[in-house]
Coordinates of C-alpha atoms in Angstrom, one line a residue:
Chain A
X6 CA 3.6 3.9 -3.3
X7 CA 3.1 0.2 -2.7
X8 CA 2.0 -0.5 -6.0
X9 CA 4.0 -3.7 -7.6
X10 CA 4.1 -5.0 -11.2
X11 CA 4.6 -8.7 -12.3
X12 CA 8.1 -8.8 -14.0
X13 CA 9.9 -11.9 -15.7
X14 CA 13.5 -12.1 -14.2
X15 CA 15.8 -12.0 -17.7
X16 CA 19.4 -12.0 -15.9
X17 CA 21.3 -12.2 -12.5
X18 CA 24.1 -9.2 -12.3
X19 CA 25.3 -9.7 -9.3
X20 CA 24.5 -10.7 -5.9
X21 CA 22.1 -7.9 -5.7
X22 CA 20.9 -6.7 -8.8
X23 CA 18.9 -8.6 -11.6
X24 CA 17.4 -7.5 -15.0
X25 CA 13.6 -7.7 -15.0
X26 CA 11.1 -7.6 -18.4
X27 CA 8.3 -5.4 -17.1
X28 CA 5.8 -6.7 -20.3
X29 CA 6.4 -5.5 -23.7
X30 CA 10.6 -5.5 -23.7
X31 CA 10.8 -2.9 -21.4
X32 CA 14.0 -4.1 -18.7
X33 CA 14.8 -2.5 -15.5
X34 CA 17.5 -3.1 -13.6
X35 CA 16.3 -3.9 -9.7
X36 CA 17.7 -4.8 -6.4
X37 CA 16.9 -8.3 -5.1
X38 CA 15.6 -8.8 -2.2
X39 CA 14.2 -12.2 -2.4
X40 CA 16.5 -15.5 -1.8
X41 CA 16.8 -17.7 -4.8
X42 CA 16.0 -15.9 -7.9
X43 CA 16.6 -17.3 -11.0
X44 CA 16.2 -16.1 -14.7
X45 CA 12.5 -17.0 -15.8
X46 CA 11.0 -16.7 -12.2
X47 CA 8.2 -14.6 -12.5
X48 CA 8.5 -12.0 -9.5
X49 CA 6.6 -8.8 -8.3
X50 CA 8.8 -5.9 -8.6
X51 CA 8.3 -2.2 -6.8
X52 CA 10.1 0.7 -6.9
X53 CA 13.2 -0.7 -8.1
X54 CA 13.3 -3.6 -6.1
X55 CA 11.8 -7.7 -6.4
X56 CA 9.6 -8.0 -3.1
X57 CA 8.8 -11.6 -3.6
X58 CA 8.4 -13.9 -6.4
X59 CA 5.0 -15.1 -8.2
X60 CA 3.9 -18.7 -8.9
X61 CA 1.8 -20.5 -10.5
X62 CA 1.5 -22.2 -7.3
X63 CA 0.1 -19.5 -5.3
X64 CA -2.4 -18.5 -7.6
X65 CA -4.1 -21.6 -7.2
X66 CA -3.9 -21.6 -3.6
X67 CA -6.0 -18.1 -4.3
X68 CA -8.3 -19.6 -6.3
X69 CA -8.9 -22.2 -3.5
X70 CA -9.5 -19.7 -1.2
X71 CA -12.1 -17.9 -3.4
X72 CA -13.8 -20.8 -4.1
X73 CA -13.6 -21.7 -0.3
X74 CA -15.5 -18.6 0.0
X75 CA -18.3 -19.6 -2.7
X76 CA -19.0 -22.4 -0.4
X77 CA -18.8 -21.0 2.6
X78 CA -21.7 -18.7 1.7
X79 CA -23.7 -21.3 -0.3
X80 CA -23.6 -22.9 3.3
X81 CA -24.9 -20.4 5.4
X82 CA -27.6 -19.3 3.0
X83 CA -29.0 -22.6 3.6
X84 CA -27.5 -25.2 0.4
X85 CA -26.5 -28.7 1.5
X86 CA -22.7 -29.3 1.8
X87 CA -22.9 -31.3 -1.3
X88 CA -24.6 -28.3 -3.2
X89 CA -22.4 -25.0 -2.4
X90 CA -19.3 -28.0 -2.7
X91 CA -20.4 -28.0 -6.4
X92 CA -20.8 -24.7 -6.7
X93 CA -17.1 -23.9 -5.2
X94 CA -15.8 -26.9 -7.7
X95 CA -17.6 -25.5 -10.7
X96 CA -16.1 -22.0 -9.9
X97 CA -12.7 -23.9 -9.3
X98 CA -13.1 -25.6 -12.5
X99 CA -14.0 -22.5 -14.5
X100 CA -10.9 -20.6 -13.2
X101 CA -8.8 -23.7 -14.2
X102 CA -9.1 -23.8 -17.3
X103 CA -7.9 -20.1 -18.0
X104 CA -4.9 -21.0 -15.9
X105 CA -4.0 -23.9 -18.1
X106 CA -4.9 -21.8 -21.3
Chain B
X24 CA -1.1 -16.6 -21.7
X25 CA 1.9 -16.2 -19.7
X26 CA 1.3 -15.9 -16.2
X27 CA 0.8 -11.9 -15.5
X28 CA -2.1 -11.9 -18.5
X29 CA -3.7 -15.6 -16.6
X30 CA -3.7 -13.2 -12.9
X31 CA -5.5 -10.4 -15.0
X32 CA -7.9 -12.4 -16.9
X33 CA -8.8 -14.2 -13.7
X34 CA -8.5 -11.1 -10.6
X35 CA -9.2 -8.4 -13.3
X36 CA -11.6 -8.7 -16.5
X37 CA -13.7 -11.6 -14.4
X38 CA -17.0 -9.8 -14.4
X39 CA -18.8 -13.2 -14.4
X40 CA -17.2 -13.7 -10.7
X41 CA -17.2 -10.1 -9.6
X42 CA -21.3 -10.1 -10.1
X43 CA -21.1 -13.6 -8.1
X44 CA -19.2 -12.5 -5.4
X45 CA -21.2 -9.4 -5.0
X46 CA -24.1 -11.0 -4.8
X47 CA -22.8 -13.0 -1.8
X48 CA -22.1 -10.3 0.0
X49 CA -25.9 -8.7 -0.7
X50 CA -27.2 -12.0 0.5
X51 CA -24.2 -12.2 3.4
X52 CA -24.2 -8.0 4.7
X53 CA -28.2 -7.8 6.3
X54 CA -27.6 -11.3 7.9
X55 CA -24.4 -9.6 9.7
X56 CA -25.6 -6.2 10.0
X57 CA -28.5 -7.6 12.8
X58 CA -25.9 -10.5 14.4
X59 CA -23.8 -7.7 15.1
X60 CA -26.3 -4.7 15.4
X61 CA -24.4 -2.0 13.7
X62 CA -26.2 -0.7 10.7
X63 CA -23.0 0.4 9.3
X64 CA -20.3 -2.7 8.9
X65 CA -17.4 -0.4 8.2
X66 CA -13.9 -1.9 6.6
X67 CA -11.0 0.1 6.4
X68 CA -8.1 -0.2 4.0
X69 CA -4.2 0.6 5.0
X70 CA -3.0 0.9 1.3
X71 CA -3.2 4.1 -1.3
X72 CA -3.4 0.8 -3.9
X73 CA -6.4 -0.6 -2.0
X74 CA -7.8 2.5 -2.2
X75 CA -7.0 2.9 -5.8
X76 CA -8.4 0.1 -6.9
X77 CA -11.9 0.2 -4.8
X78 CA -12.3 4.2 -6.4
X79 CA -11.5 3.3 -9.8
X80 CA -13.3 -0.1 -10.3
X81 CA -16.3 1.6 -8.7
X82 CA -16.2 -0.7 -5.8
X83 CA -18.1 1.2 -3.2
X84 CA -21.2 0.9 -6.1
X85 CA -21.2 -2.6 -5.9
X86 CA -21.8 -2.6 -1.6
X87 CA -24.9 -2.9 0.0
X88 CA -25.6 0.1 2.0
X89 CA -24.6 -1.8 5.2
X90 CA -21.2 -1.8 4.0
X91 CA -18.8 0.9 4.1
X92 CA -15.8 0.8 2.1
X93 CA -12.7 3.1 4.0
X94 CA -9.6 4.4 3.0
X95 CA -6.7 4.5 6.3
X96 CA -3.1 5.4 6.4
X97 CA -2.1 3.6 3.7
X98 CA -0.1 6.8 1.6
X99 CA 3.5 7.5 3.0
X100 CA 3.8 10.4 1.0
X101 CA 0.5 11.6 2.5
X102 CA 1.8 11.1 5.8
X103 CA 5.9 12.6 5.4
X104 CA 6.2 15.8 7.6
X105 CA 6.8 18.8 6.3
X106 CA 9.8 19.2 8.3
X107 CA 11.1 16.5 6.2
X108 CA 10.2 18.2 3.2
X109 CA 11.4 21.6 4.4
X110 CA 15.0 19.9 5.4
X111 CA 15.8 18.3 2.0
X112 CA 14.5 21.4 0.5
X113 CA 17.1 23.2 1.8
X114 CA 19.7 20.6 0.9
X115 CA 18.4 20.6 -2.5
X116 CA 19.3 25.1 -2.3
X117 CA 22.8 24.6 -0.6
X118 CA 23.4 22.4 -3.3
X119 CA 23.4 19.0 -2.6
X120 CA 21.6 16.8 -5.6
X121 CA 18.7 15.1 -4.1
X122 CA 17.1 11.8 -5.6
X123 CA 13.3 11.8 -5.0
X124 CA 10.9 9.4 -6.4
X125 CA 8.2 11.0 -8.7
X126 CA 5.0 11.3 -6.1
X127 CA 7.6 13.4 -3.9
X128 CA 8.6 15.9 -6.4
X129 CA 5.2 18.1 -5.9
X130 CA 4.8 17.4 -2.4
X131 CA 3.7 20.9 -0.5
X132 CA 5.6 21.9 2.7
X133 CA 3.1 23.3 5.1
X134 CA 3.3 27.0 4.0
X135 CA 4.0 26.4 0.4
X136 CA 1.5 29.2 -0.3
X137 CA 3.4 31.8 0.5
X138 CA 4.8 34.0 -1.7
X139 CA 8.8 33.7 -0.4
X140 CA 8.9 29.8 0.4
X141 CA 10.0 27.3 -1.9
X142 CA 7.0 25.0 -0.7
X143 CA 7.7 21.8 -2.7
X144 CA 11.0 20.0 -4.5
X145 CA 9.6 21.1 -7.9
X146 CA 9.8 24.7 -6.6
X147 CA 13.1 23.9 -5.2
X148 CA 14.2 22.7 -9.0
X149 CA 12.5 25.7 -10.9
X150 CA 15.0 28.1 -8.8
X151 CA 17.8 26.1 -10.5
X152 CA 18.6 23.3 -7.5
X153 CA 19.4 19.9 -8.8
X154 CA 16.4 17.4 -7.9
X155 CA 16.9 14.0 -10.3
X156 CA 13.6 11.9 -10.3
X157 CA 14.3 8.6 -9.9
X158 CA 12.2 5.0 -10.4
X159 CA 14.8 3.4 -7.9
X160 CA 17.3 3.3 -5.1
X161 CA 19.3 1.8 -7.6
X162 CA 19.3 4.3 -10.4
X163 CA 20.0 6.5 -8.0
X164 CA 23.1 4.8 -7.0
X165 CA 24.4 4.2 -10.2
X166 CA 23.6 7.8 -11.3
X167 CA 25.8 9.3 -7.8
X168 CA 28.7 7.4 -8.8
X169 CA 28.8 8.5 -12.5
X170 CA 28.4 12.7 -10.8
X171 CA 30.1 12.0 -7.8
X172 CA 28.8 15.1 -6.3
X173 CA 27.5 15.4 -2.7
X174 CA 24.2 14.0 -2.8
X175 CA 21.1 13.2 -1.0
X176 CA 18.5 10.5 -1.5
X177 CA 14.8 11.5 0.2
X178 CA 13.9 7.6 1.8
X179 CA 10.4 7.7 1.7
X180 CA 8.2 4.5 1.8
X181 CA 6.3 2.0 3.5
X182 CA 7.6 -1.5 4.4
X183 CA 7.4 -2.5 0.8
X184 CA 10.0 0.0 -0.4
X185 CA 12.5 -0.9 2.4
X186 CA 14.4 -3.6 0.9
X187 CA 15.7 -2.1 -1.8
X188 CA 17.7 0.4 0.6
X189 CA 18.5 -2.5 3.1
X190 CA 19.7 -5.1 0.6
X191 CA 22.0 -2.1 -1.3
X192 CA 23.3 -1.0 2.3
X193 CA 24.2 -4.2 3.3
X194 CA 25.6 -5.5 0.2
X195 CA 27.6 -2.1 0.5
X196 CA 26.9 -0.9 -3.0
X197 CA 25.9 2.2 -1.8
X198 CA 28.6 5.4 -3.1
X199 CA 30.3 7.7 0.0
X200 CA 28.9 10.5 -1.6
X201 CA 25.0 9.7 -2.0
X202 CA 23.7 10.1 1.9
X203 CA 20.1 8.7 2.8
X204 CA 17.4 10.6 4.6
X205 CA 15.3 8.5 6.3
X206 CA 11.1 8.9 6.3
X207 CA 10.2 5.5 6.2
X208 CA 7.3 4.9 8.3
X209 CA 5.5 1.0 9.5
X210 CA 1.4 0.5 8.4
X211 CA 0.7 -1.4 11.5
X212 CA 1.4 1.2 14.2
X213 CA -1.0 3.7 12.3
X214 CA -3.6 1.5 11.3
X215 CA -4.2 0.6 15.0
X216 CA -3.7 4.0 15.9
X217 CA -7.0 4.7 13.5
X218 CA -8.8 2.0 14.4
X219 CA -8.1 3.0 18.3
X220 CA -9.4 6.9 17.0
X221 CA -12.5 5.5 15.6
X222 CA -13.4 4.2 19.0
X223 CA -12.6 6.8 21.5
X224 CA -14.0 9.4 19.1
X225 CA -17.5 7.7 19.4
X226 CA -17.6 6.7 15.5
X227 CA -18.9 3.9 13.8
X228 CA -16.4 0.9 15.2
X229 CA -14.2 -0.5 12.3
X230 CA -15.8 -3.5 11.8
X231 CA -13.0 -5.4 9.2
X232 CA -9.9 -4.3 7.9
X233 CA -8.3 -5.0 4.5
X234 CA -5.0 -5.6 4.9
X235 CA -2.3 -4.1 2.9
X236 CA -1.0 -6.8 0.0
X237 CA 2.5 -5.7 -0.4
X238 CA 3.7 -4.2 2.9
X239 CA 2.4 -8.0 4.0
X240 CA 4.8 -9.7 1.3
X241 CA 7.7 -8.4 3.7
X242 CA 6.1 -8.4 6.7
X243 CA 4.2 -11.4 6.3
X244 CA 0.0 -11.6 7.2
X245 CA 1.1 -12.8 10.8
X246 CA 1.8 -8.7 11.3
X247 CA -1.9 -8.2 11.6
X248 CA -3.4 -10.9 13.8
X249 CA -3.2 -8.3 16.7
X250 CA -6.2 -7.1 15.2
X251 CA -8.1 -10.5 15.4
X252 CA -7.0 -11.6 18.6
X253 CA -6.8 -8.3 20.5
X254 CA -9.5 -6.2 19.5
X255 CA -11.6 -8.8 17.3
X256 CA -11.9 -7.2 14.3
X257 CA -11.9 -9.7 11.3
X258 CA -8.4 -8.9 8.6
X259 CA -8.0 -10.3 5.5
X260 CA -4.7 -9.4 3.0
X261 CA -5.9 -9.2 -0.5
X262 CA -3.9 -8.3 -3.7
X263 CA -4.6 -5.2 -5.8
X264 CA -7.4 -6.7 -8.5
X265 CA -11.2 -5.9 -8.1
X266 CA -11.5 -9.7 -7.4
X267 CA -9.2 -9.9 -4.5
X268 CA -10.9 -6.8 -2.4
X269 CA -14.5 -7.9 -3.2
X270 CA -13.1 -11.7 -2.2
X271 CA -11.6 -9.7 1.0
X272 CA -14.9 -8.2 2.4
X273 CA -16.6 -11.2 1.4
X274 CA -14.5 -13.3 4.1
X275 CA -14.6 -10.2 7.0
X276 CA -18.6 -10.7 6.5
X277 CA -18.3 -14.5 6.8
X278 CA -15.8 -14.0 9.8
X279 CA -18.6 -11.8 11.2
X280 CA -20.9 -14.1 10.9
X281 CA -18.8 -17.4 12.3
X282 CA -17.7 -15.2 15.4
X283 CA -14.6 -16.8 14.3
X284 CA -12.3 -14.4 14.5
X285 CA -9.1 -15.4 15.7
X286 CA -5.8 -14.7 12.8
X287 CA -5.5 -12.9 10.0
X288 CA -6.8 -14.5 6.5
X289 CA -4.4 -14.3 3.2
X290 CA -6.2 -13.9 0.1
X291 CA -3.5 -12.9 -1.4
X292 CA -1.6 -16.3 -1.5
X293 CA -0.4 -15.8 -5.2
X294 CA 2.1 -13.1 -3.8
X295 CA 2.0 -13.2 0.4
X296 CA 3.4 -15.9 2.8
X297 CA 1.9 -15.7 6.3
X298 CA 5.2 -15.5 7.5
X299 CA 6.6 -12.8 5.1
X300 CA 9.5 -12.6 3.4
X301 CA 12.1 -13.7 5.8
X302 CA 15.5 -12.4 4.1
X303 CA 14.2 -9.4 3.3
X304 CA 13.3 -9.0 7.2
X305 CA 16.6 -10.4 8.4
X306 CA 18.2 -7.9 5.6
X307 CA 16.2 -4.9 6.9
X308 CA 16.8 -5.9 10.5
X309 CA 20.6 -5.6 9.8
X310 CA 20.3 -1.9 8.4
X311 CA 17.5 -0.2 10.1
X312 CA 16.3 0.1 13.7
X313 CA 13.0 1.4 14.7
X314 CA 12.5 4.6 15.9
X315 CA 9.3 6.7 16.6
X316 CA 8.1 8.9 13.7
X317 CA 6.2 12.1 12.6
X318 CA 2.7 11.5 10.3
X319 CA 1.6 14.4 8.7
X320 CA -1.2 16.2 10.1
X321 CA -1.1 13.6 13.1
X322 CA 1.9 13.8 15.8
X323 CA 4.4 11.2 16.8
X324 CA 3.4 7.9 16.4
X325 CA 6.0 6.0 19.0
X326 CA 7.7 3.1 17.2
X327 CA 6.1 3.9 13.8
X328 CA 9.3 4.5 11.5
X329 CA 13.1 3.1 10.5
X330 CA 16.3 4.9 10.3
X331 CA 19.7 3.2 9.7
X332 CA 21.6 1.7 12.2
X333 CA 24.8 3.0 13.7
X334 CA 26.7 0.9 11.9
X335 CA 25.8 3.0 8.8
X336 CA 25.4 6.7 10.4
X337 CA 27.9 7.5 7.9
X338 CA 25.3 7.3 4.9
X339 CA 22.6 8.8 7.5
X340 CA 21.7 12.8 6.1
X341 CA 20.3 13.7 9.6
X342 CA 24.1 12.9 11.5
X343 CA 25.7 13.9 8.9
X344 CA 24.7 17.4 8.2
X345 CA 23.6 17.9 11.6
X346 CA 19.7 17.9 11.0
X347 CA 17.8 18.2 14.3
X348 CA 14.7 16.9 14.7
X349 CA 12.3 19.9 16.0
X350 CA 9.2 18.9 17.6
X351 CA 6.4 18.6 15.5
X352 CA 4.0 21.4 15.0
X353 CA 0.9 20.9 13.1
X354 CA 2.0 20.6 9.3
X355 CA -1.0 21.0 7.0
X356 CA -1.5 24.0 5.3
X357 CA -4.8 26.4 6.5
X358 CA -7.9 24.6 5.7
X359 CA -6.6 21.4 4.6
X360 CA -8.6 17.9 5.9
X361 CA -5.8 15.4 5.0
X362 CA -4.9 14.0 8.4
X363 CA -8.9 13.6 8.7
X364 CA -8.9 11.6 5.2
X365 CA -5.8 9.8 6.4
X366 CA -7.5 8.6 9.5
X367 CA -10.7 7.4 7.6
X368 CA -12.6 10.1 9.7
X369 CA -13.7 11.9 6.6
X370 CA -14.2 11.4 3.3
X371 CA -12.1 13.5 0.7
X372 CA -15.1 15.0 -0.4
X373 CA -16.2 16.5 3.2
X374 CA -13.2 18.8 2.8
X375 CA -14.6 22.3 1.4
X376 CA -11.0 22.8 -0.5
X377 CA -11.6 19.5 -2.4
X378 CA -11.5 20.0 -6.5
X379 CA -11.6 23.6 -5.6
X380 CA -8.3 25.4 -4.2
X381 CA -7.0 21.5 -4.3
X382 CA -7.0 19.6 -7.6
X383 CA -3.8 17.0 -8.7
X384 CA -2.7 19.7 -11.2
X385 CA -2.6 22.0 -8.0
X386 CA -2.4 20.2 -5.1
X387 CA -2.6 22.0 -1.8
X388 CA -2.5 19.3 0.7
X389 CA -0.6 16.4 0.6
X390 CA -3.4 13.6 0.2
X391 CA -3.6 15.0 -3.6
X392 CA -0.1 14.5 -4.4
X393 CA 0.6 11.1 -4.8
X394 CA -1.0 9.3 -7.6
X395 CA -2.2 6.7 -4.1
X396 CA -4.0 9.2 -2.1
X397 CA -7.4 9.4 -0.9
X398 CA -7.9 12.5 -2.6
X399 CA -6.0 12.2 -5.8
X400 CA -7.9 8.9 -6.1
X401 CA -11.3 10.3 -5.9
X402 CA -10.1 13.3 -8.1
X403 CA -9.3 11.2 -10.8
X404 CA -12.0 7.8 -10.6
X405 CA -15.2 10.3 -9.0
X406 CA -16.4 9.9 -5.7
X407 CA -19.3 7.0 -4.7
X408 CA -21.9 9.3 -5.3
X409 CA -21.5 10.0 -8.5
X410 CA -21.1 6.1 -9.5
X411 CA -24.0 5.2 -7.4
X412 CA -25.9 7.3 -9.3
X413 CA -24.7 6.8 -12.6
X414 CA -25.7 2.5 -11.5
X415 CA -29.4 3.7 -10.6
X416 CA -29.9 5.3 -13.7
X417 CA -28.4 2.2 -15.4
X418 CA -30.2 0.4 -13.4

């Protein structure tokens, strides 16, 4: 029941209701309830309703955390700092590059 | 690639990084298992998605044996009352339209077996009553005021599903003729009340918890630091991709190990604020008021659901049409294990009625209604045996 979709924010209707392209043309139309939505925000829609938008931003900051991760392990397994660093940055670099694709 | 197709390339197909983060938490899970001398570390999930994706990507193949992968109260359709069912039910055969959301419409009352009960909505709708399916709140507002006729809409959902009424309340777009019957229920009450269970029954401890990615995009990751700081239990909110829940246990394990264990983590930054979504709180704050609630199979939970406000007991079913609330009586059918599965105290395949008398075509408890619970889940993707096994022979 808490299951969300990306959606592409096409148009505002009113104050409270927004058309969304849920992938391949398919439009809904869905209550707001996010401040500041704009057409071409991607946002995460469920049931009927945008729970919060989606950036590029944020993905990042989840990549950073993942690759936090990488080195946090690297670290207690015994690496140097400078070792499970590269292997966090190499990770972060990887991921990169299909974000920019 | 637009953005969706970058988050699935990256969280989804990334088997390169799913095999690396795996093997982290092989080399990570004995280390913890001695430090914190439970041969079991056991993490529980509070979302029917968690659950969905850790059954169907095979997740619980890819643990060590020290970790244990388990689903909680993460399914409000799992967890509605039959009363609740039985009530609208019987709207639905005076003849009031009811609007239901799809995972609803099969949902069994607690003696929907028997031969003169109308024992789900779909039952109700075969007899000729007029149940409408709907993806939305909103449909079913726009569809009320084309009909005009008396009508119901069955409010069932989590925290996630609760702006859409509040924003549509407030913003008073809502017809006079389309009441709401309330069932929405709050994670966090629940999942500390199975966590709490665990303990006094003498189980395995929960040793992490996973927490919920969505419900957490309203309520913000801030909601579960009582688990941290009061009973210090590692949480971590992750998002729904096989990346994101491996990435979760990974960082409970590493929590573990540090003894650091004092907020919740967010994974799931892409989506969640540690904060929430502030206007849809200050929206639902407006609207609804808490109140203590019914789980299926369970008993009151004190402060564990919302109905509306008295500024809108006008749109509220229950006033409206006089519904009293009876006290609860225990509401799963005979034989049924759901509240047991909804507590993480058993597994869907410890009940003796699983893929036999209950399958998703014909689901007698609750738990295999909804395409997000436990049972349905493990009916559909196969249980961790049977992956395990088909991995050894791989293997």
């Amino acid at each position: 029941m808490c299951w969300a979709v990306p959606a592409k924010v096409v148009a505002i209707d009113t104050d409270v209701i927004a058309e969304v392209d849920l992938g391949g043309g398919t439009i809904k139309r869905v209550a707001i309830g996010v401040d500041n939505v704009k057409p071409g925000d991607y946002v995460m829609v469920h049931a009927g309703v945008i729970i919060e938008k989606l950036s590029k931003e944020g993905v990042i900051e989840n990549l950073k955390f993942i690759a936090e991760e990488i080195q946090r392990t690297e670290e207690i397994m015994g690496k140097s700092e400078e070792e499970a660093k590269k292997a966090a940055d190499e990770f972060f670099k990887e991921a990169m590059k299909i974000l920019e694709s | 690639m637009d953005l969706p197709k970058q988050i699935d390339a990256l969280f989804r197909e990334n088997s390169e990084l799913a095999k690396s983060i795996t093997e982290q938490i092989h080399k990570l899970a004995p280390i913890v298992s001695k430090e914190i001398g439970r041969e079991k570390i056991k993490i529980m999930n509070f979302c029917g998605s968690h659950e969905w994706v850790t059954t169907h990507y095979g997740l619980r193949a890819l643990m060590p044996e020290t970790v244990e992968l388990i689903p909680g109260p993460g399914c409000p359709v799992c967890v509605t009352p039959s009363s609740d069912i039985e009530n609208v039910i019987k709207l639905a055969m005076e003849g009031y339209t009811v609007y239901t959301f799809g995972d609803v419409f099969k949902l069994p009352t607690v003696k929907h077996y028997k031969k003169d009960e109308v024992g789900s909505l779909a039952a109700a709708r075969a007899l000729g009553a007029d149940v409408r399916i709907v993806y939305s709140f909103v449909d079913a507002i726009e569809d009320a005021k084309k009909s005009g006729k008396p009508s119901v809409f069955f409010g069932i959902g989590f925290e996630t599903t609760t702006p859409s009424y509040a924003v549509l309340f407030e913003k008073e777009k809502v017809p006079k003729n389309l009441l709401f019957y309330s069932s929405l229920k709050l994670t966090a009450p629940a999942a500390e009340f199975a966590v709490r269970l665990h303990k006094s029954k003498g189980l395995v401890p929960v040793s992490g918890v996973i927490g919920p990615g969505h419900v957490s995009s309203i309520i913000g990751a801030i909601s579960w630091d009582f688990f941290p700081r009061e009973y210090k239990i590692p949480a971590v909110v992750t998002g729904f991709e096989p990346i994101d829940v491996l990435a979760g246990v990974l960082k409970i394990l590493q929590d573990l190990h540090s003894g650091d264990i004092t907020y919740t983590n967010l994974e799931y930054k892409r989506v969640v604020k540690y904060q929430g979504n502030v206007y849809a709180q200050v929206e639902i704050n407006k609207v609804f008021k808490l109140v203590d609630a019914i789980w299926r199979g369970i008993g009151s939970i004190p402060k564990s659901g919302l109905d509306l406000r008295e500024e809108y007991s006008m749109y509220n079913a229950r006033e409206q049409l006089g519904i009293k609330e009876k006290p609860w009586d225990y509401d799963l059918p005979p034989g049924c294990r759901c509240n047991e599965v909804t507590l993480g105290i058993a597994y869907p395949t410890d009940c003796p009625m699983f893929m036999k008398a209950c399958t998703p075509a014909r689901p007698w408890g609750p738990c295999m209604v909804s395409m997000e619970g436990a049972c349905a889940v493990w009916a559909r993707f196969g249980s961790t045996e049977r992956i395990t096994k088909i991995v050894s022979e791989v293997k």
